[in-house]
Structures are given as structure tokens and as C-alpha cells.
């Protein structure tokens, strides 16, 4: 499948031209951080095969079979921008949803802004949430910032809540719990692992091969998110680790659209992280 590249003096982003996937992300002189799982068998759906390619993709939550797995291969509209590109799919069969990812590179640093848009081309309202999923190579460590402080003046109400998927082991040895941060070592193991939570800090990070990737996103307190109010999730399989951010659930009317924006920043060290997290990474 053909690929094109966006680049500045600091980073490079590669994307497919016949599938809405970002397949390459690298600091200049460093290897690609994203996972390539193109050899994975596809999932059959009423509208054709869905292929697990890896990289970064846009889905809509809540996850459901077969709706979530509508094929994303086919004719795409690609619009070049002075500092980026717009990748837009055809309307999904079976869902009536059209997906758009607009990418802008910063001029003076290893940073990019990705605006994810879902458009309802159908005839009825659809309840959904934009869901931005980035698959990385294994071998690194995920950093998840935790909610801190009281949820009410008296400190009587809970301030943390997690969603665990049926296959997730609470005692998974790859998981390292902390009061301010959770670390997860991205290594192949069975069963897979998935956890979600409401992240008020609005960022997730991954440390791999001497490069720190951080995605930041808007958090909207008081709105309802999918998966028991999760705006941040990670999933680890035997070939990749996913960092996922979600927008609030919305009732998307016909001809309407909803957006979710991520900012990607990359660093060649961990100096931007708190000192205690740097120490945790050093021994993880």
C-alpha cells in the first residue's frame, strides 16, 4: 500500500493513501515508534474485511461488532496543506459515518496537531464519541497520570474510578500502581490487558528507545464519556500497545459533525516528567 510522508526538521509522519492510517512517527534519526501489524488476519464483517494494520486510526466509541469494524480501505480524499494534510474516508457502509483526520506539523519543534472529525451522513441520529487510537511497538513503558486531591471539600467522595475489561488481570505483573502515576510495561503476555479511567490531566505518554511520546487532549469535566466515563484507555496485545483518548458521548444528528483534537509532542529525554516518574522509569 502506498505511503506519503510529512516532515519538518524534527520529526516525520507517514500515512497510507488508500487507508486512513498513520503508519510512521519518528524523531529525525530515530526509528519508527508505531506498530506495523499488517500480517494480522482480518476480521470479517457484513461490509467486507477489516484489516489490522497498526499505526494511528480514528474510530467511534462505544465499541461494537460489527459497527466498529467497518472496513477503512478504499478511495480516500487527500488534501495537501501548507503545513500538513487532510485524510478523509468515504462514508462507512452500515454506519453512515465519515471520518476525517487533519494533521498540522509545528514549524519549530517535534510536534503535530491532529483534529479528528466524525460526520453523520446517515438519516438518523447516532450516539457516539470520537476515539483516537495510537498503536506503538512493544518494549517501552506507558505513563498514566492519576487524579489527585479531594473530589469534595471534606474529602469524603471518591476521586478515582477504573474500567477493567473481562480479560484484564488485576495482578498483571506489567502494571505498576502509584498514587500519582501508573506505569505499564509494554511486553507481550497473555491474556491481553486493557484499562480505562477519567484522566483530568489530559495527557498520556510512552517511553520507548530513548524517545518520549506524549499525546494531550481536552478534558471536559461533567460530561459523559464511553466505557463508564473513560476519556483515556490503554490496551496491550502480543504485538503492540495502544494509547487511546476519547471525546464525550454525543448524539450526532444527520449532517452534523463532532471533533476531537490531540497534540503529539516528542522528546529525546524524560526531563519534562516529574522527578519521581523519571526514577520509576529508570527501574521499570
Coordinates of N, CA and C in Angstrom, one line a residue, residues 25 33-35 54-59 114 116 130-145 182-187 193-197 199 202-208 211-217 231-237 240-246 260 262-266 273:
X25 N 5.9 7.4 12.7 CA 6.1 8.5 13.6 C 7.5 8.4 14.1
X33 N 8.2 4.7 15.8 CA 7.7 4.2 17.1 C 6.4 3.4 16.9
X34 N 5.7 3.6 15.8 CA 4.4 2.9 15.7 C 4.6 1.5 15.3
X35 N 3.5 0.7 15.7 CA 3.5 -0.7 15.4 C 3.0 -1.0 14.0
X54 N -2.1 -1.5 12.2 CA -1.3 -0.9 13.2 C -1.4 0.6 13.0
X55 N -0.4 1.4 13.6 CA -0.3 2.8 13.5 C -1.5 3.5 14.2
X56 N -1.9 4.7 13.7 CA -2.9 5.5 14.3 C -4.1 5.5 13.5
X57 N -5.3 5.4 14.2 CA -6.6 5.4 13.4 C -7.6 6.1 14.2
X58 N -8.7 6.5 13.6 CA -9.9 7.1 14.2 C -11.0 6.1 14.2
X59 N -11.6 5.8 15.3 CA -12.8 5.0 15.5 C -13.9 5.8 16.2
X114 N -3.5 16.9 15.6 CA -4.4 16.1 14.8 C -5.8 16.4 15.2
X116 N -9.5 15.2 14.7 CA -10.3 14.0 14.3 C -11.8 14.4 14.2
X130 N -15.9 10.4 19.3 CA -14.6 10.2 18.6 C -13.6 9.5 19.5
X131 N -12.8 8.6 18.9 CA -11.9 7.7 19.6 C -10.6 7.6 18.9
X132 N -9.6 8.2 19.4 CA -8.3 8.3 18.7 C -7.3 7.3 19.3
X133 N -6.9 6.3 18.5 CA -6.1 5.2 18.9 C -4.8 5.1 18.2
X134 N -3.7 5.1 19.0 CA -2.3 5.1 18.5 C -1.6 3.8 19.0
X135 N -1.2 2.9 18.0 CA -0.6 1.7 18.4 C 1.0 1.8 18.2
X136 N 1.7 1.5 19.3 CA 3.1 1.6 19.3 C 3.8 0.2 19.4
X137 N 5.0 0.2 19.0 CA 5.8 -1.1 19.2 C 5.9 -1.4 20.7
X138 N 6.1 -2.6 21.0 CA 6.3 -3.1 22.3 C 7.7 -2.7 22.8
X139 N 8.0 -2.9 24.1 CA 9.3 -2.7 24.6 C 9.5 -1.4 25.4
X140 N 8.5 -0.6 25.5 CA 8.5 0.7 26.2 C 7.7 0.7 27.5
X141 N 7.5 1.8 28.0 CA 6.7 2.0 29.3 C 5.7 3.1 29.1
X142 N 4.4 2.8 29.4 CA 3.3 3.8 29.4 C 3.3 4.5 30.7
X143 N 3.1 5.8 30.6 CA 2.9 6.7 31.8 C 1.5 7.3 31.8
X144 N 0.8 7.0 32.9 CA -0.6 7.4 33.1 C -0.7 8.3 34.3
X145 N -1.0 9.6 34.1 CA -1.2 10.5 35.3 C -2.5 10.2 36.0
X182 N 0.5 5.8 37.1 CA 0.6 4.4 36.9 C 1.5 4.1 35.7
X183 N 2.4 3.1 35.9 CA 3.2 2.7 34.8 C 2.8 1.4 34.3
X184 N 2.9 1.1 33.0 CA 2.6 -0.2 32.4 C 3.8 -0.5 31.4
X185 N 4.4 -1.7 31.7 CA 5.5 -2.1 30.9 C 4.9 -2.9 29.6
X186 N 5.2 -2.3 28.5 CA 4.6 -2.9 27.2 C 5.4 -4.1 26.7
X187 N 5.0 -5.2 27.3 CA 5.6 -6.5 26.9 C 4.5 -7.5 26.5
X193 N -4.3 -6.9 28.0 CA -4.6 -6.1 29.1 C -5.3 -4.8 28.6
X194 N -6.4 -4.4 29.3 CA -7.0 -3.1 29.0 C -7.5 -2.4 30.2
X195 N -7.3 -1.1 30.4 CA -7.8 -0.4 31.5 C -8.1 1.0 31.0
X196 N -9.2 1.6 31.6 CA -9.6 2.9 31.2 C -10.0 3.7 32.5
X197 N -9.9 5.0 32.4 CA -10.3 5.9 33.5 C -10.5 7.3 33.0
X199 N -9.2 10.8 33.0 CA -7.9 11.4 33.2 C -8.1 13.0 33.1
X202 N -5.4 15.2 31.0 CA -5.5 15.3 29.6 C -4.2 15.0 28.8
X203 N -3.4 14.1 29.4 CA -2.2 13.6 28.6 C -1.9 12.1 28.9
X204 N -1.3 11.4 28.0 CA -0.8 10.1 28.1 C 0.6 10.1 27.5
X205 N 1.5 9.2 28.0 CA 2.9 9.2 27.4 C 3.4 7.8 27.3
X206 N 4.4 7.7 26.4 CA 5.0 6.4 26.1 C 6.5 6.6 26.0
X207 N 7.3 5.9 26.7 CA 8.8 6.0 26.7 C 9.3 4.7 26.0
X208 N 10.0 4.9 24.8 CA 10.5 3.8 24.0 C 11.8 4.2 23.3
X211 N 13.1 7.7 23.4 CA 12.2 8.8 23.0 C 10.9 8.8 23.8
X212 N 10.5 10.0 24.2 CA 9.2 10.1 24.9 C 8.2 10.7 24.0
X213 N 7.1 10.0 23.8 CA 5.9 10.5 23.1 C 4.8 10.9 24.1
X214 N 4.2 12.0 23.9 CA 3.1 12.5 24.7 C 2.0 13.0 23.8
X215 N 0.8 12.5 24.1 CA -0.4 13.0 23.4 C -1.2 13.7 24.5
X216 N -1.7 14.9 24.1 CA -2.5 15.7 25.0 C -3.9 16.0 24.3
X217 N -4.9 16.1 25.1 CA -6.3 16.3 24.6 C -7.1 17.0 25.6
X231 N -12.1 8.8 29.5 CA -11.6 9.6 28.4 C -10.1 9.2 28.0
X232 N -9.6 8.2 28.7 CA -8.2 7.7 28.4 C -8.2 6.2 28.7
X233 N -7.6 5.4 27.7 CA -7.5 4.0 27.8 C -6.2 3.5 27.3
X234 N -5.8 2.3 27.8 CA -4.6 1.6 27.1 C -5.0 0.2 26.9
X235 N -4.5 -0.4 25.8 CA -4.7 -1.8 25.5 C -3.4 -2.4 25.1
X236 N -3.0 -3.5 25.6 CA -1.8 -4.2 25.2 C -2.1 -5.6 24.8
X237 N -1.7 -5.9 23.5 CA -1.8 -7.2 23.0 C -0.4 -7.8 22.8
X240 N 1.6 -5.2 20.1 CA 1.5 -3.7 20.2 C 0.9 -3.2 21.5
X241 N 1.1 -1.9 21.8 CA 0.5 -1.3 22.9 C -0.3 -0.1 22.3
X242 N -1.5 0.2 22.8 CA -2.3 1.3 22.3 C -2.5 2.3 23.4
X243 N -2.3 3.6 23.0 CA -2.7 4.8 23.8 C -3.9 5.4 23.2
X244 N -5.0 5.5 23.9 CA -6.3 5.9 23.3 C -6.9 7.1 24.1
X245 N -7.4 8.1 23.4 CA -8.1 9.1 24.0 C -9.5 9.2 23.4
X246 N -10.5 9.7 24.2 CA -11.8 9.7 23.8 C -12.5 11.1 24.1
X260 N -12.4 15.9 17.8 CA -11.6 15.6 18.9 C -10.2 15.8 18.5
X262 N -6.0 16.0 19.3 CA -4.8 15.6 20.0 C -3.6 16.4 19.6
X263 N -2.7 16.7 20.5 CA -1.4 17.3 20.2 C -0.4 16.2 20.5
X264 N 0.5 15.9 19.5 CA 1.6 15.0 19.7 C 2.9 15.7 19.9
X265 N 3.6 15.5 21.0 CA 4.9 16.0 21.2 C 5.9 14.9 21.5
X266 N 7.1 15.1 21.0 CA 8.1 14.0 21.2 C 9.4 14.7 21.8
X273 N 9.1 15.1 32.6 CA 8.3 14.4 33.6 C 8.7 14.7 35.0

